[in-house]
mmCIF file of C-alpha atoms in Angstrom:
data_model
loop_
_atom_site.group_PDB
_atom_site.id
_atom_site.type_symbol
_atom_site.label_atom_id
_atom_site.label_comp_id
_atom_site.label_asym_id
_atom_site.label_seq_id
_atom_site.Cartn_x
_atom_site.Cartn_y
_atom_site.Cartn_z
ATOM 1 C CA UNK A 1 118.241 98.294 126.483
ATOM 2 C CA UNK A 2 117.333 100.125 129.689
ATOM 3 C CA UNK A 3 115.782 103.559 129.265
ATOM 4 C CA UNK A 4 114.465 106.261 131.551
ATOM 5 C CA UNK A 5 110.791 106.872 130.877
ATOM 6 C CA UNK A 6 110.140 109.746 133.249
ATOM 7 C CA UNK A 7 111.856 112.138 135.654
ATOM 8 C CA UNK A 8 110.262 114.234 138.393
ATOM 9 C CA UNK A 9 111.977 116.708 140.713
ATOM 10 C CA UNK A 10 111.222 118.935 143.698
ATOM 11 C CA UNK A 11 113.194 121.728 145.391
ATOM 12 C CA UNK A 12 112.128 123.796 148.404
ATOM 13 C CA UNK A 13 109.921 126.040 146.240
ATOM 14 C CA UNK A 14 109.599 124.468 142.784
ATOM 15 C CA UNK A 15 108.649 121.180 141.148
ATOM 16 C CA UNK A 16 108.619 119.769 137.660
ATOM 17 C CA UNK A 17 109.237 116.953 135.231
ATOM 18 C CA UNK A 18 111.634 116.609 132.334
ATOM 19 C CA UNK A 19 109.957 114.883 129.399
ATOM 20 C CA UNK A 20 106.578 116.630 129.677
ATOM 21 C CA UNK A 21 108.325 119.826 130.814
ATOM 22 C CA UNK A 22 105.905 120.429 133.662
ATOM 23 C CA UNK A 23 107.020 123.135 136.082
ATOM 24 C CA UNK A 24 105.438 125.017 138.948
ATOM 25 C CA UNK A 25 105.936 126.737 142.302
ATOM 26 C CA UNK A 26 104.583 125.882 145.742
ATOM 27 C CA UNK A 27 104.628 127.394 149.246
ATOM 28 C CA UNK A 28 104.712 124.291 151.429
ATOM 29 C CA UNK A 29 104.253 120.543 151.016
ATOM 30 C CA UNK A 30 100.539 120.760 151.781
ATOM 31 C CA UNK A 31 100.110 123.165 148.877
ATOM 32 C CA UNK A 32 102.334 120.962 146.679
ATOM 33 C CA UNK A 33 100.021 118.033 147.416
ATOM 34 C CA UNK A 34 97.066 120.187 146.368
ATOM 35 C CA UNK A 35 98.793 121.461 143.207
ATOM 36 C CA UNK A 36 99.596 117.913 142.078
ATOM 37 C CA UNK A 37 95.993 116.832 142.595
ATOM 38 C CA UNK A 38 94.728 119.850 140.663
ATOM 39 C CA UNK A 39 97.074 119.017 137.773
ATOM 40 C CA UNK A 40 96.028 115.307 137.903
ATOM 41 C CA UNK A 41 99.600 114.278 138.672
ATOM 42 C CA UNK A 42 98.199 112.742 141.842
ATOM 43 C CA UNK A 43 95.061 110.807 140.961
ATOM 44 C CA UNK A 44 93.688 111.117 144.486
ATOM 45 C CA UNK A 45 94.732 112.480 147.861
ATOM 46 C CA UNK A 46 97.439 110.457 149.579
ATOM 47 C CA UNK A 47 95.920 108.968 152.719
ATOM 48 C CA UNK A 48 97.477 110.319 155.932
ATOM 49 C CA UNK A 49 99.742 112.667 153.951
ATOM 50 C CA UNK A 50 99.579 115.173 156.795
ATOM 51 C CA UNK A 51 101.242 112.802 159.262
ATOM 52 C CA UNK A 52 104.074 111.806 156.898
ATOM 53 C CA UNK A 53 107.543 113.068 157.708
ATOM 54 C CA UNK A 54 109.035 115.515 155.215
ATOM 55 C CA UNK A 55 111.158 112.933 153.395
ATOM 56 C CA UNK A 56 108.097 110.737 152.839
ATOM 57 C CA UNK A 57 106.123 113.664 151.437
ATOM 58 C CA UNK A 58 108.974 114.548 149.077
ATOM 59 C CA UNK A 59 109.362 110.912 148.056
ATOM 60 C CA UNK A 60 105.696 110.378 147.221
ATOM 61 C CA UNK A 61 105.300 113.670 145.362
ATOM 62 C CA UNK A 62 108.451 113.182 143.280
ATOM 63 C CA UNK A 63 107.366 109.646 142.372
ATOM 64 C CA UNK A 64 103.974 110.990 141.281
ATOM 65 C CA UNK A 65 105.728 113.526 139.039
ATOM 66 C CA UNK A 66 107.993 110.866 137.512
ATOM 67 C CA UNK A 67 105.154 108.401 136.863
ATOM 68 C CA UNK A 68 103.102 111.151 135.249
ATOM 69 C CA UNK A 69 106.139 112.105 133.155
ATOM 70 C CA UNK A 70 106.396 108.477 132.018
ATOM 71 C CA UNK A 71 102.702 108.271 131.159
ATOM 72 C CA UNK A 72 102.138 105.500 133.701
ATOM 73 C CA UNK A 73 98.704 105.388 135.317
ATOM 74 C CA UNK A 74 97.830 103.929 138.695
ATOM 75 C CA UNK A 75 94.891 103.599 141.055
ATOM 76 C CA UNK A 76 94.220 102.124 144.484
ATOM 77 C CA UNK A 77 92.774 99.034 142.805
ATOM 78 C CA UNK A 78 95.765 98.359 140.521
ATOM 79 C CA UNK A 79 98.963 96.529 141.467
ATOM 80 C CA UNK A 80 102.105 96.952 139.382
ATOM 81 C CA UNK A 81 105.270 94.919 138.941
ATOM 82 C CA UNK A 82 107.347 97.965 139.811
ATOM 83 C CA UNK A 83 110.193 98.130 142.320
ATOM 84 C CA UNK A 84 111.382 101.134 144.309
ATOM 85 C CA UNK A 85 115.005 101.961 145.119
ATOM 86 C CA UNK A 86 115.732 104.913 147.380
ATOM 87 C CA UNK A 87 118.848 106.742 148.473
ATOM 88 C CA UNK A 88 120.029 109.985 150.117
ATOM 89 C CA UNK A 89 122.935 111.278 152.163
ATOM 90 C CA UNK A 90 121.528 111.100 155.685
ATOM 91 C CA UNK A 91 119.067 108.214 155.800
ATOM 92 C CA UNK A 92 116.275 109.185 158.210
ATOM 93 C CA UNK A 93 118.449 111.247 160.566
ATOM 94 C CA UNK A 94 116.005 114.166 160.895
ATOM 95 C CA UNK A 95 113.082 111.874 161.694
ATOM 96 C CA UNK A 96 115.169 109.957 164.231
ATOM 97 C CA UNK A 97 116.142 113.266 165.825
ATOM 98 C CA UNK A 98 112.499 114.363 166.006
ATOM 99 C CA UNK A 99 111.554 111.062 167.658
ATOM 100 C CA UNK A 100 114.380 111.289 170.202
ATOM 101 C CA UNK A 101 113.531 114.902 171.096
ATOM 102 C CA UNK A 102 109.929 113.813 171.656
ATOM 103 C CA UNK A 103 111.172 110.943 173.829
ATOM 104 C CA UNK A 104 113.258 113.337 175.938
ATOM 105 C CA UNK A 105 110.438 115.869 176.295
ATOM 106 C CA UNK A 106 108.164 113.078 177.526
ATOM 107 C CA UNK A 107 110.524 112.228 180.398
ATOM 108 C CA UNK A 108 112.417 109.458 178.577
ATOM 109 C CA UNK A 109 109.556 107.051 179.156
ATOM 110 C CA UNK A 110 107.590 107.186 175.913
ATOM 111 C CA UNK A 111 107.468 108.935 172.536
ATOM 112 C CA UNK A 112 104.783 109.235 169.905
ATOM 113 C CA UNK A 113 104.319 106.161 167.736
ATOM 114 C CA UNK A 114 103.504 108.257 164.680
ATOM 115 C CA UNK A 115 107.058 109.650 164.879
ATOM 116 C CA UNK A 116 108.601 106.217 165.410
ATOM 117 C CA UNK A 117 107.187 104.983 162.091
ATOM 118 C CA UNK A 118 109.624 107.190 160.173
ATOM 119 C CA UNK A 119 112.808 106.123 161.968
ATOM 120 C CA UNK A 120 113.669 103.698 159.151
ATOM 121 C CA UNK A 121 115.063 105.016 155.836
ATOM 122 C CA UNK A 122 112.859 102.578 153.910
ATOM 123 C CA UNK A 123 109.606 103.955 155.385
ATOM 124 C CA UNK A 124 109.126 106.696 152.736
ATOM 125 C CA UNK A 125 109.498 104.039 150.037
ATOM 126 C CA UNK A 126 106.973 101.811 151.788
ATOM 127 C CA UNK A 127 104.462 104.673 152.011
ATOM 128 C CA UNK A 128 104.918 105.249 148.271
ATOM 129 C CA UNK A 129 104.570 101.550 147.448
ATOM 130 C CA UNK A 130 101.243 101.424 149.303
ATOM 131 C CA UNK A 131 99.819 104.482 147.554
ATOM 132 C CA UNK A 132 101.060 103.698 144.030
ATOM 133 C CA UNK A 133 100.401 99.946 144.217
ATOM 134 C CA UNK A 134 103.998 98.841 143.631
ATOM 135 C CA UNK A 135 104.606 95.188 144.433
ATOM 136 C CA UNK A 136 108.174 94.811 143.163
ATOM 137 C CA UNK A 137 111.365 94.825 145.269
ATOM 138 C CA UNK A 138 111.774 97.711 147.693
ATOM 139 C CA UNK A 139 115.117 98.769 149.143
ATOM 140 C CA UNK A 140 117.127 101.698 150.478
ATOM 141 C CA UNK A 141 120.855 101.907 149.687
ATOM 142 C CA UNK A 142 123.307 104.634 150.628
ATOM 143 C CA UNK A 143 125.958 104.842 147.927
ATOM 144 C CA UNK A 144 129.401 106.089 148.922
ATOM 145 C CA UNK A 145 130.225 107.776 145.610
ATOM 146 C CA UNK A 146 128.340 109.195 142.612
ATOM 147 C CA UNK A 147 125.054 108.697 144.426
ATOM 148 C CA UNK A 148 122.514 109.306 141.647
ATOM 149 C CA UNK A 149 124.487 107.586 138.846
ATOM 150 C CA UNK A 150 125.154 104.625 141.171
ATOM 151 C CA UNK A 151 121.456 104.447 142.065
ATOM 152 C CA UNK A 152 120.430 104.487 138.401
ATOM 153 C CA UNK A 153 122.933 101.814 137.394
ATOM 154 C CA UNK A 154 121.837 99.597 140.292
ATOM 155 C CA UNK A 155 118.165 99.991 139.370
ATOM 156 C CA UNK A 156 118.943 99.194 135.721
ATOM 157 C CA UNK A 157 120.751 96.004 136.732
ATOM 158 C CA UNK A 158 117.733 94.897 138.772
ATOM 159 C CA UNK A 159 115.602 95.090 135.629
ATOM 160 C CA UNK A 160 118.216 93.250 133.551
ATOM 161 C CA UNK A 161 118.339 90.478 136.169
ATOM 162 C CA UNK A 162 114.583 90.034 135.798
ATOM 163 C CA UNK A 163 113.754 91.096 139.352
ATOM 164 C CA UNK A 164 111.037 93.454 138.088
ATOM 165 C CA UNK A 165 109.802 94.969 134.838
ATOM 166 C CA UNK A 166 110.206 98.607 135.929
ATOM 167 C CA UNK A 167 112.063 100.445 138.671
ATOM 168 C CA UNK A 168 111.429 103.722 140.433
ATOM 169 C CA UNK A 169 114.728 105.215 141.598
ATOM 170 C CA UNK A 170 114.412 108.161 143.959
ATOM 171 C CA UNK A 171 116.803 110.356 145.906
ATOM 172 C CA UNK A 172 114.812 112.302 148.491
ATOM 173 C CA UNK A 173 115.571 114.340 151.586
ATOM 174 C CA UNK A 174 113.820 117.091 153.545
ATOM 175 C CA UNK A 175 115.077 119.710 151.070
ATOM 176 C CA UNK A 176 114.836 118.178 147.600
ATOM 177 C CA UNK A 177 113.962 115.086 145.615
ATOM 178 C CA UNK A 178 114.521 113.659 142.163
ATOM 179 C CA UNK A 179 112.872 110.517 140.849
ATOM 180 C CA UNK A 180 113.436 108.391 137.733
ATOM 181 C CA UNK A 181 111.260 105.676 136.174
ATOM 182 C CA UNK A 182 113.329 102.994 134.437
ATOM 183 C CA UNK A 183 112.259 100.175 132.142
ATOM 184 C CA UNK A 184 113.145 98.220 129.035
ATOM 185 C CA UNK A 185 112.875 100.050 125.726
ATOM 186 C CA UNK A 186 109.519 99.384 124.096
ATOM 187 C CA UNK A 187 109.723 99.835 120.325
ATOM 188 C CA UNK A 188 105.915 99.999 120.077
ATOM 189 C CA UNK A 189 105.540 102.868 122.557
ATOM 190 C CA UNK A 190 104.919 106.412 121.366
ATOM 191 C CA UNK A 191 106.209 107.863 124.639
ATOM 192 C CA UNK A 192 109.605 109.526 124.554
ATOM 193 C CA UNK A 193 112.363 107.896 126.584
ATOM 194 C CA UNK A 194 115.974 108.648 127.421
ATOM 195 C CA UNK A 195 118.941 106.297 127.267
ATOM 196 C CA UNK A 196 120.045 105.311 130.766
ATOM 197 C CA UNK A 197 123.716 105.614 129.853
ATOM 198 C CA UNK A 198 123.206 109.043 128.264
ATOM 199 C CA UNK A 199 121.472 110.306 131.398
ATOM 200 C CA UNK A 200 124.126 108.858 133.706
ATOM 201 C CA UNK A 201 126.893 110.318 131.552
ATOM 202 C CA UNK A 202 125.253 113.767 131.586
ATOM 203 C CA UNK A 203 124.793 113.711 135.375
ATOM 204 C CA UNK A 204 128.401 112.713 135.938
ATOM 205 C CA UNK A 205 129.626 115.589 133.772
ATOM 206 C CA UNK A 206 127.465 118.338 135.234
ATOM 207 C CA UNK A 207 128.644 120.594 138.066
ATOM 208 C CA UNK A 208 125.156 121.732 139.177
ATOM 209 C CA UNK A 209 122.628 118.929 138.817
ATOM 210 C CA UNK A 210 119.840 120.809 140.656
ATOM 211 C CA UNK A 211 120.054 123.797 138.320
ATOM 212 C CA UNK A 212 120.102 121.472 135.338
ATOM 213 C CA UNK A 213 116.824 119.922 136.478
ATOM 214 C CA UNK A 214 115.126 123.280 137.005
ATOM 215 C CA UNK A 215 115.981 124.321 133.462
ATOM 216 C CA UNK A 216 114.078 121.182 132.385
ATOM 217 C CA UNK A 217 116.238 120.536 129.333
ATOM 218 C CA UNK A 218 119.183 118.654 130.819
ATOM 219 C CA UNK A 219 119.416 115.557 128.707
ATOM 220 C CA UNK A 220 120.029 114.542 125.107
ATOM 221 C CA UNK A 221 116.999 114.120 122.864
ATOM 222 C CA UNK A 222 115.140 110.924 123.728
ATOM 223 C CA UNK A 223 114.156 108.053 121.490
ATOM 224 C CA UNK A 224 110.617 107.118 120.561
#
């Protein structure tokens, strides 16, 4: 049985997690990075965080919130059999636009390489995999319908097929992010978990998913 072990979310001004019911406010992504370190959600500063594009910052911070919510520890010396699946509506459009504007302003002869790095939609996931030590499959998929439920079902199937033991599934853009940690139910664990199908069913029935996350009590009671 596939369960969701942790959920982290970020809006333009707030962040939180569902199972541990963490919630806070922030002014900008630099201050969010600092808040998460202070609360030990991030175990250490993310290297080169300042040069990340916005989607990469949102991706990494939401993953940190979800892993903390799931009670999963990490360090730069640990590697985990964890995959990452990402999705959003616009891929890396904003980062591509920033790169092209830089190219035009430089006379259409050159543009900054540090902007070029983020012109692939999988780059934020790769940055996260490096920091969190994830060595499982990594992929970006844009789903045509029911984006978050489709993402969660796809991630669950990857675990059932034996491609990895756990999956991080994250929807992140420049304005918001939500991240889920999925795995097999462990009857010996004392950590609370949520049924994948219950979560998917609740998301599909809600009319305002973002507001549901902020309230931090969106899902049925989990199983131990």
